[in-house]
Structure formats: C-alpha cells, structure tokens
Amino acid sequence: MAANVLRRHIGVPGLVVHYLTSVLGVGLLVIPVLAWTTAGPLSLLAWAILIVYSYPFALVFAKLSTLHPTSKGIARFVEVAFGRRAGRVAALYLLMTLLAANPVLGLIAGRYLLAALAPGASNRASLAAGAAVILACVALNLLGVKVSGRVQLAVLVVVTALLCAVIVLALPRGSTAHLTPLAPHGWSALGDCLLICFFGFIGWENAAPIAEEVRDPARTFPRGILYAVCAVGVLYFVMALTVALTLPGERGGAGQLAGFTELLRAATGAGHATAGYLVAAVLLVLTTNAWCFGTSRVVFALAREGIVPRALSRISPRTGAPARAVLALVPGYSLTLGLLVATDSNESVLIKASSAAYLLVFLLAFLSAVRLVRTGPMRWTNYLVTAVTVLMLPFMGVSVGYAAAMFAAAALIESWRARKGRAQRERAGGEQGGPERAGRERERPRPATAPGPGSASTPAHDPDRTTPHHHHPRHDP
C-alpha cells in the first residue's frame, strides 16, 4: 500500500454505523427537551419538517461522495465545481469549523459523565472531563477503522436498545392532554424550534471525508443513507413524541442534563439519575469518536495536498490509520478548549457560535452539487436543499458574523499561500535560467494568436487555473 493512500474496506453496515454515530447524540438526549421547552407541542411539527428535509439533505452528500470518493470531502466538491483556489479556501474553512465546533460533543459527554460520578462539580472540572473524553476518542481512532468500528457497533446496539426500552416504558404513561394548546408560545416559536432541532441533524456531511475508505461507493452510499435516514427519523420523532406526552413544560425545562433522567423517571416511576447520565455519556462518546474519525480524514487529505504539513499524511502500516493526522486533533482542539477554560465558559457558546458556520459548509456543498449534477431528479433535490439552506441563514443571528470571519480568515490564508508559492516559483525560475535567460524571455515576441491548451503560458499544473468540470473527473488516489 502507498504511504498516503487509504484502503477501501467500509461496507454498507460500517457506513450505516458511521452515519448513526455521527448524527445521534444531542439529537436524542438534549434537543427534544429544548425544543419542547421552546415551542411545546408545535415542536413535533418542527421535527417532522426536518426529518422529511433530512433525506434530500443527506442524499446530496451521498451523491457527491459517490461521484468524488475522496477523504477531502466537501472541499473536493467545491474544487471540482469552482476551481482549485476555491477548493483550498473551502478546505481551510472546513478544517477551522471542525476544529472549533467538534469539541462540543466531547464536552457534553464529559459533563454527563461527571454529573454521574461527581455531582455538583465546577464548570472547569466538567471541561476537563470533556477533554479526557476527546483524548480517549483520539486514542481509539489510533487503533484503526476495524477496531474502532467494532467498538462503535457494539456500544451503539446496546445504547440504542436501552433508549428504545425507555421509550416503550414511558409512552404508555404519557397523556395526550399535554398536546394542547398546539402553540402555547405562539406560531413564531416554530422558527426558533427549527433552528434548535436542526443541530440534531448535523452529521450527515461527516460521511464525505471517509468516502475514500468506502467499498463500491456508487452502491454503498445510496443504501447506507436510506437505512440511516429511516433509523434516525424514527428514533428522533418517537423520542420527541415521548418527551411531549410525558414531560409537561415545568419538568421539560428542568435543564440540559436533567431532561433524559426525567424521562427515565417517567418510564420507571423511580429516579435513576446516575444511570441516565451514564447512558447519555456513552452515546455522546460514540458521536465524539465518529467526529474525530471524520475530522482526522480531512486533516489527512489536506496534508496530502500540502495545505497543512505533508508529514501528517503518513499512514500507519500496522493499523492502516493516518496516525499523525489523528494525533494532530489534540493541538487542533486544544485552542477551543483552552479558550473555554480561560473564560470559564461552557459548550453552549460553541453551539451558538458554530451553527451558521456549519450551515455555510452545507451551502458550499449544495452550491457545488447544483453545478456538478445538472440532470435527473437530483437536480431538483439540489435546488430544494440550497433554497432551504439560504432561507435559514438569516435566522442564525450573530453566528453568521463568526462564520463570515472564519471564511474571510480562510480566504486570507489561501491568498497568502498563493503569493508565497508564486514568489518561490519565480525565485526557482530565476536561479535555473539566470539573468541572461530571463532577459531573453522578456525580449522574445509574443505570438499573435491565443496559446493552445498545451502551451507554456498556461501550464496544466498551475494550481490557480482549474476549470470547473461537469462530468465525473478522475478522483484523488
């Protein structure tokens, strides 16, 4: 195997597990209670809208991953659609978004874990527990996809079975009287509720960076996404319905961590706070592990192209994992964690600040799909998800400012890299040809006709001159 080429060994079951563990987590444990508190019974309509929307949403990513199965993910889609420079800007922006926002999953997991083991711990102690969860997930990813995938599957089956048992026990104890009035906080609450619930569907794009490791992407992705969307949709709506029927407003608003334990109390008639916290922590650890996996592949792909240090693209011959890219997550996440510790802030700051950043990532992918897929039913799907995503941006408030700042930073970094690269090429050319050759080149008359595609004035290897393609180009190794 080449030193920086990943092996294709993920089939439909492995892809479904990756999808589920990327999406499930806060969408099952935290968001249903927050949505119920925000909009009451109207939250069920918000869930239904987003569940229906999630299939075309996820299908676009699956289609693009099928056409361009590379670990570069969304950045590759942008590159093929809009050119190499745009692809590098998208790559840097995607990496910054992932490193800034991904720790939220591990931090919530650590907060649940500490609530079970040391109730009443300080915020900084909870942040330390979250950091330990993230380090554990990094270590698990160092063991390779096979070991990590088996652990993910085994734990996912157990946790999902426990959640289903809680739902089955709690539903008969609920009351339909809680469903009236339909909009206790007004119909305007639907917009806020949609934004809250939308965070539960972030994760479908996390399969794009692992496409290079998927066997037969054209067959595996459509099947995997269908099974995963159905499973997630059913679990989300049934959990939201259970919360609506069993937790009246005054209990539903008990707090972020208390929601699931209140549901356990409704299901069993007794308090099981510690058990509830542990189940929630384990499920969120799965999600954290899946996100570490996906983000490490983005780091690997960018290293392979020299956007970040190339040394990070080496693959361990023993495990087949890009070990250096995985380890790079530790300093990458440390900046976000350090800022939270220094300011004694919690992970809710990251959720608010990163919501628009993720939405802009999705918009980049959808605009690429509009340009790359122009025939068949997928064309209309692309138009739909693009329009809905654009309509959602104004509702993100100040988060749009953070997203714009990160995108501007990515553009500035890429502009600096491009200037530096041109300067290096000019110096290399001057050293090879000398001043006399450079003078002769300046004096040489230019041809009257436009140069052909193979002429020296438009070198095919110039990274700044990439023409968008509308067919299926050769993908990365």
Tab-separated table of C-alpha atoms in Angstrom:
chain	number	residue	atom	x	y	z
A	1	MET	CA	0.000	0.000	0.000
A	2	ALA	CA	1.255	3.517	-0.808
A	3	ALA	CA	2.353	5.581	2.127
A	4	ASN	CA	-0.551	8.016	1.860
A	5	VAL	CA	-3.386	6.057	0.225
A	6	LEU	CA	-6.268	4.773	2.342
A	7	ARG	CA	-7.698	1.290	1.827
A	8	ARG	CA	-11.351	0.794	0.806
A	9	HIS	CA	-12.862	-1.588	3.340
A	10	ILE	CA	-16.055	0.063	4.713
A	11	GLY	CA	-19.244	-1.638	3.516
A	12	VAL	CA	-22.924	-0.806	3.992
A	13	PRO	CA	-23.087	-1.873	7.690
A	14	GLY	CA	-19.979	0.122	8.573
A	15	LEU	CA	-21.266	3.187	6.717
A	16	VAL	CA	-24.651	2.986	8.470
A	17	VAL	CA	-22.926	2.781	11.860
A	18	HIS	CA	-20.787	5.800	10.972
A	19	TYR	CA	-23.857	7.757	9.873
A	20	LEU	CA	-25.801	6.890	13.027
A	21	THR	CA	-22.988	7.653	15.426
A	22	SER	CA	-22.274	10.935	13.599
A	23	VAL	CA	-25.865	12.159	13.926
A	24	LEU	CA	-27.323	10.596	17.070
A	25	GLY	CA	-26.382	12.106	20.397
A	26	VAL	CA	-27.630	15.545	21.355
A	27	GLY	CA	-30.495	14.998	18.908
A	28	LEU	CA	-31.822	12.216	21.133
A	29	LEU	CA	-30.832	13.397	24.600
A	30	VAL	CA	-30.788	17.186	24.739
A	31	ILE	CA	-32.573	18.735	21.773
A	32	PRO	CA	-36.029	17.087	22.230
A	33	VAL	CA	-36.324	18.684	25.683
A	34	LEU	CA	-35.013	22.061	24.484
A	35	ALA	CA	-37.390	22.011	21.516
A	36	TRP	CA	-40.352	21.093	23.757
A	37	THR	CA	-39.490	23.907	26.142
A	38	THR	CA	-39.226	26.370	23.245
A	39	ALA	CA	-42.380	25.552	21.278
A	40	GLY	CA	-44.425	22.998	23.194
A	41	PRO	CA	-46.456	20.600	21.010
A	42	LEU	CA	-45.539	22.707	17.985
A	43	SER	CA	-42.053	21.209	18.298
A	44	LEU	CA	-43.416	17.977	16.819
A	45	LEU	CA	-44.134	19.859	13.588
A	46	ALA	CA	-40.560	21.162	13.565
A	47	TRP	CA	-39.242	17.621	13.962
A	48	ALA	CA	-41.482	16.328	11.166
A	49	ILE	CA	-40.327	19.075	8.770
A	50	LEU	CA	-36.645	18.429	9.423
A	51	ILE	CA	-36.978	14.650	9.263
A	52	VAL	CA	-38.550	14.944	5.812
A	53	TYR	CA	-35.912	17.501	4.800
A	54	SER	CA	-33.047	15.372	6.097
A	55	TYR	CA	-33.368	12.740	3.363
A	56	PRO	CA	-32.667	15.059	0.393
A	57	PHE	CA	-30.160	16.870	2.625
A	58	ALA	CA	-28.230	13.650	3.240
A	59	LEU	CA	-28.815	12.392	-0.303
A	60	VAL	CA	-26.899	15.333	-1.776
A	61	PHE	CA	-23.839	14.473	0.309
A	62	ALA	CA	-24.174	10.808	-0.627
A	63	LYS	CA	-24.392	11.666	-4.342
A	64	LEU	CA	-21.353	13.934	-4.240
A	65	SER	CA	-19.399	11.360	-2.239
A	66	THR	CA	-20.284	8.769	-4.869
A	67	LEU	CA	-19.029	10.983	-7.698
A	68	HIS	CA	-15.909	12.107	-5.841
A	69	PRO	CA	-14.986	9.489	-3.216
A	70	THR	CA	-12.029	11.141	-1.537
A	71	SER	CA	-11.165	11.989	2.045
A	72	LYS	CA	-11.049	15.681	1.118
A	73	GLY	CA	-14.845	15.676	1.375
A	74	ILE	CA	-16.714	18.949	0.846
A	75	ALA	CA	-13.530	20.778	-0.142
A	76	ARG	CA	-13.171	18.366	-3.068
A	77	PHE	CA	-16.727	19.082	-4.222
A	78	VAL	CA	-16.035	22.830	-4.189
A	79	GLU	CA	-12.729	22.319	-6.001
A	80	VAL	CA	-14.289	20.373	-8.870
A	81	ALA	CA	-17.193	22.814	-9.173
A	82	PHE	CA	-15.442	26.162	-8.764
A	83	GLY	CA	-11.712	25.618	-9.165
A	84	ARG	CA	-8.602	24.744	-7.206
A	85	ARG	CA	-8.296	28.066	-5.372
A	86	ALA	CA	-11.931	27.943	-4.207
A	87	GLY	CA	-11.381	24.355	-3.104
A	88	ARG	CA	-8.413	25.324	-0.938
A	89	VAL	CA	-10.350	28.152	0.697
A	90	ALA	CA	-13.211	25.726	1.384
A	91	ALA	CA	-10.736	23.188	2.787
A	92	LEU	CA	-9.256	25.680	5.238
A	93	TYR	CA	-12.693	26.935	6.261
A	94	LEU	CA	-13.976	23.379	6.769
A	95	LEU	CA	-10.968	22.496	8.922
A	96	MET	CA	-11.377	25.611	11.083
A	97	THR	CA	-15.084	24.896	11.535
A	98	LEU	CA	-14.469	21.297	12.555
A	99	LEU	CA	-11.684	22.114	14.997
A	100	ALA	CA	-13.699	24.935	16.576
A	101	ALA	CA	-17.050	23.152	16.876
A	102	ASN	CA	-16.338	19.437	17.248
A	103	PRO	CA	-15.244	19.627	20.902
A	104	VAL	CA	-18.842	20.448	21.888
A	105	LEU	CA	-19.762	16.764	21.593
A	106	GLY	CA	-16.970	15.540	23.847
A	107	LEU	CA	-17.605	18.347	26.323
A	108	ILE	CA	-21.280	17.442	26.710
A	109	ALA	CA	-20.270	13.790	27.117
A	110	GLY	CA	-17.818	14.771	29.834
A	111	ARG	CA	-20.452	16.890	31.563
A	112	TYR	CA	-22.863	13.926	31.678
A	113	LEU	CA	-20.097	11.632	32.903
A	114	LEU	CA	-19.098	13.989	35.696
A	115	ALA	CA	-22.753	14.530	36.650
A	116	ALA	CA	-22.972	10.772	37.250
A	117	LEU	CA	-19.690	10.408	39.134
A	118	ALA	CA	-19.244	13.755	40.877
A	119	PRO	CA	-22.482	15.761	41.059
A	120	GLY	CA	-22.007	19.431	41.700
A	121	ALA	CA	-18.587	19.628	40.056
A	122	SER	CA	-17.451	23.011	38.724
A	123	ASN	CA	-17.638	24.051	35.086
A	124	ARG	CA	-13.868	23.816	34.674
A	125	ALA	CA	-13.933	20.284	36.093
A	126	SER	CA	-16.598	19.358	33.530
A	127	LEU	CA	-14.438	20.858	30.778
A	128	ALA	CA	-11.520	18.730	31.993
A	129	ALA	CA	-13.730	15.625	31.880
A	130	GLY	CA	-14.760	16.544	28.331
A	131	ALA	CA	-11.129	16.935	27.327
A	132	ALA	CA	-10.442	13.446	28.714
A	133	VAL	CA	-13.300	12.050	26.594
A	134	ILE	CA	-11.837	13.669	23.472
A	135	LEU	CA	-8.365	12.255	24.229
A	136	ALA	CA	-9.878	8.790	24.690
A	137	CYS	CA	-11.589	9.046	21.303
A	138	VAL	CA	-8.342	10.137	19.668
A	139	ALA	CA	-6.624	7.102	21.198
A	140	LEU	CA	-9.389	4.788	19.940
A	141	ASN	CA	-9.018	6.144	16.398
A	142	LEU	CA	-5.301	5.384	16.523
A	143	LEU	CA	-6.208	1.684	16.697
A	144	GLY	CA	-7.595	1.771	13.153
A	145	VAL	CA	-11.004	1.578	11.498
A	146	LYS	CA	-11.610	-2.126	12.206
A	147	VAL	CA	-11.120	-1.914	15.962
A	148	SER	CA	-12.835	1.457	16.275
A	149	GLY	CA	-15.737	0.338	14.083
A	150	ARG	CA	-16.358	-2.828	16.084
A	151	VAL	CA	-16.402	-0.903	19.340
A	152	GLN	CA	-18.774	1.678	17.813
A	153	LEU	CA	-21.159	-1.023	16.576
A	154	ALA	CA	-21.245	-2.979	19.835
A	155	VAL	CA	-21.843	0.068	22.021
A	156	LEU	CA	-24.372	1.569	19.577
A	157	VAL	CA	-26.503	-1.590	19.675
A	158	VAL	CA	-26.548	-1.651	23.485
A	159	VAL	CA	-27.289	2.058	23.926
A	160	THR	CA	-29.973	2.090	21.225
A	161	ALA	CA	-31.658	-0.894	22.867
A	162	LEU	CA	-31.689	0.939	26.210
A	163	LEU	CA	-33.153	4.067	24.639
A	164	CYS	CA	-35.850	2.048	22.894
A	165	ALA	CA	-36.699	0.367	26.199
A	166	VAL	CA	-37.067	3.764	27.898
A	167	ILE	CA	-39.354	4.963	25.093
A	168	VAL	CA	-41.508	1.818	25.223
A	169	LEU	CA	-41.892	2.095	29.002
A	170	ALA	CA	-42.525	5.851	29.043
A	171	LEU	CA	-45.050	6.211	26.210
A	172	PRO	CA	-47.929	4.376	27.936
A	173	ARG	CA	-47.503	6.667	30.965
A	174	GLY	CA	-47.909	9.788	28.841
A	175	SER	CA	-51.016	11.880	28.306
A	176	THR	CA	-52.358	13.437	25.097
A	177	ALA	CA	-53.627	16.331	27.230
A	178	HIS	CA	-50.089	17.713	27.044
A	179	LEU	CA	-50.564	18.295	23.292
A	180	THR	CA	-52.938	21.197	23.797
A	181	PRO	CA	-52.702	24.037	23.132
A	182	LEU	CA	-50.739	23.357	19.979
A	183	ALA	CA	-48.738	26.604	20.041
A	184	PRO	CA	-48.538	27.784	23.669
A	185	HIS	CA	-45.708	30.211	22.852
A	186	GLY	CA	-47.155	31.397	19.534
A	187	TRP	CA	-46.525	30.222	15.988
A	188	SER	CA	-43.411	32.367	15.775
A	189	ALA	CA	-41.747	29.841	18.114
A	190	LEU	CA	-41.662	27.397	15.195
A	191	GLY	CA	-38.718	29.271	13.645
A	192	ASP	CA	-36.648	29.134	16.825
A	193	CYS	CA	-37.556	25.482	17.273
A	194	LEU	CA	-36.463	24.608	13.727
A	195	LEU	CA	-33.027	26.087	14.429
A	196	ILE	CA	-32.705	24.124	17.669
A	197	CYS	CA	-33.788	20.858	16.048
A	198	PHE	CA	-31.521	21.461	13.049
A	199	PHE	CA	-28.460	20.976	15.248
A	200	GLY	CA	-29.610	17.373	15.741
A	201	PHE	CA	-29.182	16.693	12.024
A	202	ILE	CA	-25.620	17.960	11.759
A	203	GLY	CA	-23.544	14.907	10.929
A	204	TRP	CA	-24.790	13.681	7.565
A	205	GLU	CA	-21.866	15.502	5.945
A	206	ASN	CA	-19.419	13.607	8.200
A	207	ALA	CA	-19.528	10.632	5.824
A	208	ALA	CA	-17.962	12.666	2.998
A	209	PRO	CA	-14.394	12.574	4.420
A	210	ILE	CA	-14.468	8.777	4.779
A	211	ALA	CA	-15.625	8.169	1.176
A	212	GLU	CA	-12.092	7.170	0.194
A	213	GLU	CA	-12.374	4.172	2.536
A	214	VAL	CA	-15.819	3.008	1.337
A	215	ARG	CA	-16.065	-0.057	-0.888
A	216	ASP	CA	-18.010	0.446	-4.138
A	217	PRO	CA	-19.249	3.956	-3.258
A	218	ALA	CA	-21.878	4.018	-6.039
A	219	ARG	CA	-23.662	1.080	-4.405
A	220	THR	CA	-22.797	1.574	-0.747
A	221	PHE	CA	-23.715	5.238	-0.243
A	222	PRO	CA	-27.339	5.139	-1.544
A	223	ARG	CA	-28.146	2.069	0.543
A	224	GLY	CA	-26.336	3.299	3.625
A	225	ILE	CA	-28.026	6.705	3.581
A	226	LEU	CA	-31.503	5.200	3.126
A	227	TYR	CA	-31.135	2.871	6.118
A	228	ALA	CA	-29.557	5.580	8.282
A	229	VAL	CA	-32.130	8.294	7.491
A	230	CYS	CA	-35.007	5.944	8.246
A	231	ALA	CA	-33.479	4.858	11.559
A	232	VAL	CA	-32.632	8.416	12.649
A	233	GLY	CA	-36.031	9.780	11.602
A	234	VAL	CA	-37.943	7.142	13.546
A	235	LEU	CA	-35.788	7.489	16.680
A	236	TYR	CA	-35.940	11.290	16.676
A	237	PHE	CA	-39.681	11.585	16.190
A	238	VAL	CA	-40.566	8.856	18.675
A	239	MET	CA	-38.247	10.390	21.284
A	240	ALA	CA	-39.751	13.852	20.651
A	241	LEU	CA	-43.266	12.417	20.972
A	242	THR	CA	-42.324	10.640	24.200
A	243	VAL	CA	-40.987	13.896	25.651
A	244	ALA	CA	-44.151	15.733	24.570
A	245	LEU	CA	-46.502	13.183	26.150
A	246	THR	CA	-44.618	12.526	29.365
A	247	LEU	CA	-42.826	15.762	30.300
A	248	PRO	CA	-45.046	18.794	30.857
A	249	GLY	CA	-43.412	22.189	30.401
A	250	GLU	CA	-42.353	22.723	34.006
A	251	ARG	CA	-40.440	19.401	34.018
A	252	GLY	CA	-39.201	19.635	30.454
A	253	GLY	CA	-37.405	22.839	31.320
A	254	ALA	CA	-35.538	21.311	34.248
A	255	GLY	CA	-32.224	21.682	32.478
A	256	GLN	CA	-29.994	20.321	29.730
A	257	LEU	CA	-28.713	17.355	31.704
A	258	ALA	CA	-31.923	16.618	33.599
A	259	GLY	CA	-34.120	16.004	30.555
A	260	PHE	CA	-33.187	12.380	29.933
A	261	THR	CA	-33.194	11.488	33.620
A	262	GLU	CA	-36.705	12.940	33.905
A	263	LEU	CA	-37.710	10.683	31.036
A	264	LEU	CA	-36.234	7.710	32.902
A	265	ARG	CA	-38.275	8.682	35.945
A	266	ALA	CA	-41.417	8.805	33.802
A	267	ALA	CA	-40.590	5.393	32.324
A	268	THR	CA	-39.802	3.522	35.537
A	269	GLY	CA	-41.520	5.563	38.247
A	270	ALA	CA	-38.238	5.957	40.106
A	271	GLY	CA	-35.203	8.195	39.961
A	272	HIS	CA	-32.239	6.790	38.020
A	273	ALA	CA	-30.189	9.913	37.551
A	274	THR	CA	-26.813	8.184	37.593
A	275	ALA	CA	-27.879	5.527	35.084
A	276	GLY	CA	-29.401	8.176	32.839
A	277	TYR	CA	-26.273	10.288	32.881
A	278	LEU	CA	-24.074	7.289	32.072
A	279	VAL	CA	-26.237	6.161	29.127
A	280	ALA	CA	-26.222	9.694	27.768
A	281	ALA	CA	-22.450	9.982	28.207
A	282	VAL	CA	-21.788	6.722	26.355
A	283	LEU	CA	-23.975	7.723	23.396
A	284	LEU	CA	-22.225	11.074	23.139
A	285	VAL	CA	-18.814	9.392	23.329
A	286	LEU	CA	-19.823	7.420	20.217
A	287	THR	CA	-20.674	10.656	18.429
A	288	THR	CA	-17.409	12.258	19.544
A	289	ASN	CA	-15.462	9.263	18.262
A	290	ALA	CA	-17.194	9.410	14.864
A	291	TRP	CA	-16.400	13.109	14.547
A	292	CYS	CA	-12.763	12.575	15.485
A	293	PHE	CA	-12.644	9.918	12.774
A	294	GLY	CA	-14.109	12.189	10.095
A	295	THR	CA	-12.053	15.247	11.044
A	296	SER	CA	-8.802	13.282	11.045
A	297	ARG	CA	-9.509	12.271	7.435
A	298	VAL	CA	-9.950	15.929	6.492
A	299	VAL	CA	-6.563	16.702	8.090
A	300	PHE	CA	-5.050	13.735	6.226
A	301	ALA	CA	-6.432	14.880	2.853
A	302	LEU	CA	-5.242	18.461	3.302
A	303	ALA	CA	-1.793	17.219	4.344
A	304	ARG	CA	-1.591	15.060	1.228
A	305	GLU	CA	-2.104	18.194	-0.881
A	306	GLY	CA	0.300	20.323	1.142
A	307	ILE	CA	-2.358	22.663	2.562
A	308	VAL	CA	-1.212	21.598	6.035
A	309	PRO	CA	2.174	19.947	6.744
A	310	ARG	CA	2.637	16.938	4.455
A	311	ALA	CA	4.067	14.849	7.290
A	312	LEU	CA	0.503	14.449	8.600
A	313	SER	CA	-0.445	12.360	5.544
A	314	ARG	CA	1.593	9.314	6.584
A	315	ILE	CA	-0.415	6.149	7.226
A	316	SER	CA	0.468	3.625	9.898
A	317	PRO	CA	1.400	0.322	8.189
A	318	ARG	CA	0.204	-1.572	11.264
A	319	THR	CA	-3.309	-0.144	11.676
A	320	GLY	CA	-3.930	1.496	8.299
A	321	ALA	CA	-4.952	4.697	10.112
A	322	PRO	CA	-3.464	8.131	9.359
A	323	ALA	CA	-1.972	8.217	12.847
A	324	ARG	CA	-0.280	11.604	12.558
A	325	ALA	CA	-3.481	13.234	11.298
A	326	VAL	CA	-5.367	11.700	14.226
A	327	LEU	CA	-2.803	12.981	16.726
A	328	ALA	CA	-2.972	16.443	15.129
A	329	LEU	CA	-6.514	16.720	16.522
A	330	VAL	CA	-5.064	17.155	20.023
A	331	PRO	CA	-3.411	20.547	19.380
A	332	GLY	CA	-6.218	21.405	16.947
A	333	TYR	CA	-8.919	21.030	19.599
A	334	SER	CA	-6.746	22.491	22.361
A	335	LEU	CA	-7.231	26.095	21.246
A	336	THR	CA	-11.010	25.874	21.597
A	337	LEU	CA	-10.778	24.026	24.907
A	338	GLY	CA	-8.194	26.474	26.225
A	339	LEU	CA	-10.404	29.469	25.454
A	340	LEU	CA	-13.365	27.866	27.236
A	341	VAL	CA	-11.259	27.092	30.300
A	342	ALA	CA	-9.710	30.566	30.368
A	343	THR	CA	-13.106	32.272	30.195
A	344	ASP	CA	-14.876	29.648	32.344
A	345	SER	CA	-17.498	29.250	29.565
A	346	ASN	CA	-19.448	26.121	28.684
A	347	GLU	CA	-20.060	24.352	25.382
A	348	SER	CA	-23.288	26.236	24.670
A	349	VAL	CA	-21.040	29.088	23.474
A	350	LEU	CA	-19.688	26.793	20.752
A	351	ILE	CA	-23.186	25.743	19.658
A	352	LYS	CA	-24.299	29.342	19.227
A	353	ALA	CA	-21.099	30.434	17.530
A	354	SER	CA	-20.805	27.497	15.121
A	355	SER	CA	-24.376	26.963	13.915
A	356	ALA	CA	-24.040	29.340	10.949
A	357	ALA	CA	-20.517	28.054	10.257
A	358	TYR	CA	-21.885	24.550	9.708
A	359	LEU	CA	-24.772	25.897	7.663
A	360	LEU	CA	-22.295	27.695	5.394
A	361	VAL	CA	-20.359	24.430	4.987
A	362	PHE	CA	-23.584	22.787	3.843
A	363	LEU	CA	-24.344	25.671	1.486
A	364	LEU	CA	-20.928	25.308	-0.171
A	365	ALA	CA	-21.637	21.625	-0.779
A	366	PHE	CA	-25.132	22.274	-2.125
A	367	LEU	CA	-23.958	25.030	-4.491
A	368	SER	CA	-21.302	22.614	-5.752
A	369	ALA	CA	-23.990	19.990	-6.312
A	370	VAL	CA	-26.087	22.471	-8.315
A	371	ARG	CA	-23.124	22.987	-10.631
A	372	LEU	CA	-21.969	19.367	-10.831
A	373	VAL	CA	-25.287	17.489	-11.081
A	374	ARG	CA	-27.451	19.091	-13.771
A	375	THR	CA	-29.592	16.214	-14.927
A	376	GLY	CA	-32.060	13.780	-13.396
A	377	PRO	CA	-34.144	14.096	-10.229
A	378	MET	CA	-31.082	15.023	-8.142
A	379	ARG	CA	-31.038	18.416	-9.888
A	380	TRP	CA	-34.339	19.383	-8.241
A	381	THR	CA	-33.189	17.955	-4.928
A	382	ASN	CA	-30.126	20.207	-5.104
A	383	TYR	CA	-32.292	23.264	-5.773
A	384	LEU	CA	-34.544	22.392	-2.825
A	385	VAL	CA	-31.838	21.971	-0.192
A	386	THR	CA	-29.933	25.022	-1.472
A	387	ALA	CA	-33.019	27.236	-1.221
A	388	VAL	CA	-33.908	25.992	2.271
A	389	THR	CA	-30.337	26.491	3.483
A	390	VAL	CA	-30.208	30.065	2.172
A	391	LEU	CA	-33.533	30.829	3.868
A	392	MET	CA	-32.183	29.554	7.197
A	393	LEU	CA	-29.057	31.749	7.271
A	394	PRO	CA	-30.779	34.999	8.362
A	395	PHE	CA	-32.186	33.225	11.433
A	396	MET	CA	-28.673	32.422	12.728
A	397	GLY	CA	-28.176	35.920	14.148
A	398	VAL	CA	-24.707	36.813	15.406
A	399	SER	CA	-23.433	33.355	14.475
A	400	VAL	CA	-23.395	34.499	10.828
A	401	GLY	CA	-20.742	37.045	11.820
A	402	TYR	CA	-18.495	34.325	13.272
A	403	ALA	CA	-18.931	32.230	10.127
A	404	ALA	CA	-18.084	35.184	7.889
A	405	ALA	CA	-14.979	35.942	9.955
A	406	MET	CA	-13.721	32.356	9.664
A	407	PHE	CA	-14.386	32.297	5.918
A	408	ALA	CA	-12.525	35.606	5.495
A	409	ALA	CA	-9.613	34.186	7.501
A	410	ALA	CA	-9.518	31.107	5.235
A	411	ALA	CA	-9.519	33.319	2.135
A	412	LEU	CA	-6.683	35.473	3.510
A	413	ILE	CA	-4.588	32.420	4.400
A	414	GLU	CA	-5.051	30.972	0.925
A	415	SER	CA	-4.190	34.328	-0.684
A	416	TRP	CA	-1.002	34.480	1.400
A	417	ARG	CA	-0.118	30.891	0.437
A	418	ALA	CA	-0.700	31.631	-3.255
A	419	ARG	CA	1.569	34.704	-3.181
A	420	LYS	CA	4.242	32.780	-1.329
A	421	GLY	CA	4.041	29.939	-3.857
A	422	ARG	CA	4.362	32.302	-6.820
A	423	ALA	CA	7.357	34.012	-5.228
A	424	GLN	CA	9.069	30.660	-4.692
A	425	ARG	CA	8.429	29.613	-8.307
A	426	GLU	CA	9.794	32.910	-9.587
A	427	ARG	CA	12.935	32.536	-7.470
A	428	ALA	CA	13.388	28.950	-8.665
A	429	GLY	CA	12.961	30.032	-12.285
A	430	GLY	CA	15.465	32.836	-11.903
A	431	GLU	CA	18.046	30.551	-10.309
A	432	GLN	CA	17.680	27.943	-13.051
A	433	GLY	CA	17.771	30.307	-16.040
A	434	GLY	CA	19.893	33.162	-14.738
A	435	PRO	CA	19.520	36.838	-15.594
A	436	GLU	CA	20.570	36.460	-19.233
A	437	ARG	CA	17.836	33.867	-19.941
A	438	ALA	CA	15.280	35.984	-18.087
A	439	GLY	CA	16.198	38.949	-20.308
A	440	ARG	CA	15.859	36.885	-23.482
A	441	GLU	CA	12.416	35.688	-22.319
A	442	ARG	CA	11.295	39.314	-21.864
A	443	GLU	CA	12.578	40.302	-25.328
A	444	ARG	CA	11.011	37.319	-27.121
A	445	PRO	CA	7.961	38.460	-29.155
A	446	ARG	CA	4.630	37.031	-28.090
A	447	PRO	CA	2.556	35.077	-30.621
A	448	ALA	CA	-0.367	36.923	-32.151
A	449	THR	CA	-2.781	34.069	-31.628
A	450	ALA	CA	-4.069	32.783	-28.293
A	451	PRO	CA	-1.943	29.987	-26.883
A	452	GLY	CA	-3.252	26.465	-27.041
A	453	PRO	CA	-4.143	24.370	-24.033
A	454	GLY	CA	-0.751	22.730	-24.005
A	455	SER	CA	1.329	25.879	-24.397
A	456	ALA	CA	3.826	27.038	-21.812
A	457	SER	CA	1.812	30.150	-20.980
A	458	THR	CA	-0.995	28.122	-19.478
A	459	PRO	CA	0.697	25.229	-17.703
A	460	ALA	CA	-1.653	22.378	-16.847
A	461	HIS	CA	-0.108	22.046	-13.418
A	462	ASP	CA	-0.828	25.639	-12.319
A	463	PRO	CA	-2.964	25.151	-9.236
A	464	ASP	CA	-4.638	28.529	-9.676
A	465	ARG	CA	-6.146	27.710	-13.060
A	466	THR	CA	-8.700	24.984	-12.636
A	467	THR	CA	-11.690	24.913	-14.948
A	468	PRO	CA	-14.887	23.546	-13.402
A	469	HIS	CA	-15.955	20.168	-14.736
A	470	HIS	CA	-19.489	18.920	-15.156
A	471	HIS	CA	-18.644	15.313	-15.674
A	472	HIS	CA	-17.154	12.664	-13.462
A	473	PRO	CA	-13.450	13.570	-13.236
A	474	ARG	CA	-10.671	11.387	-12.048
A	475	HIS	CA	-10.768	11.415	-8.251
A	476	ASP	CA	-7.899	11.603	-5.848
A	477	PRO	CA	-5.947	8.466	-5.048
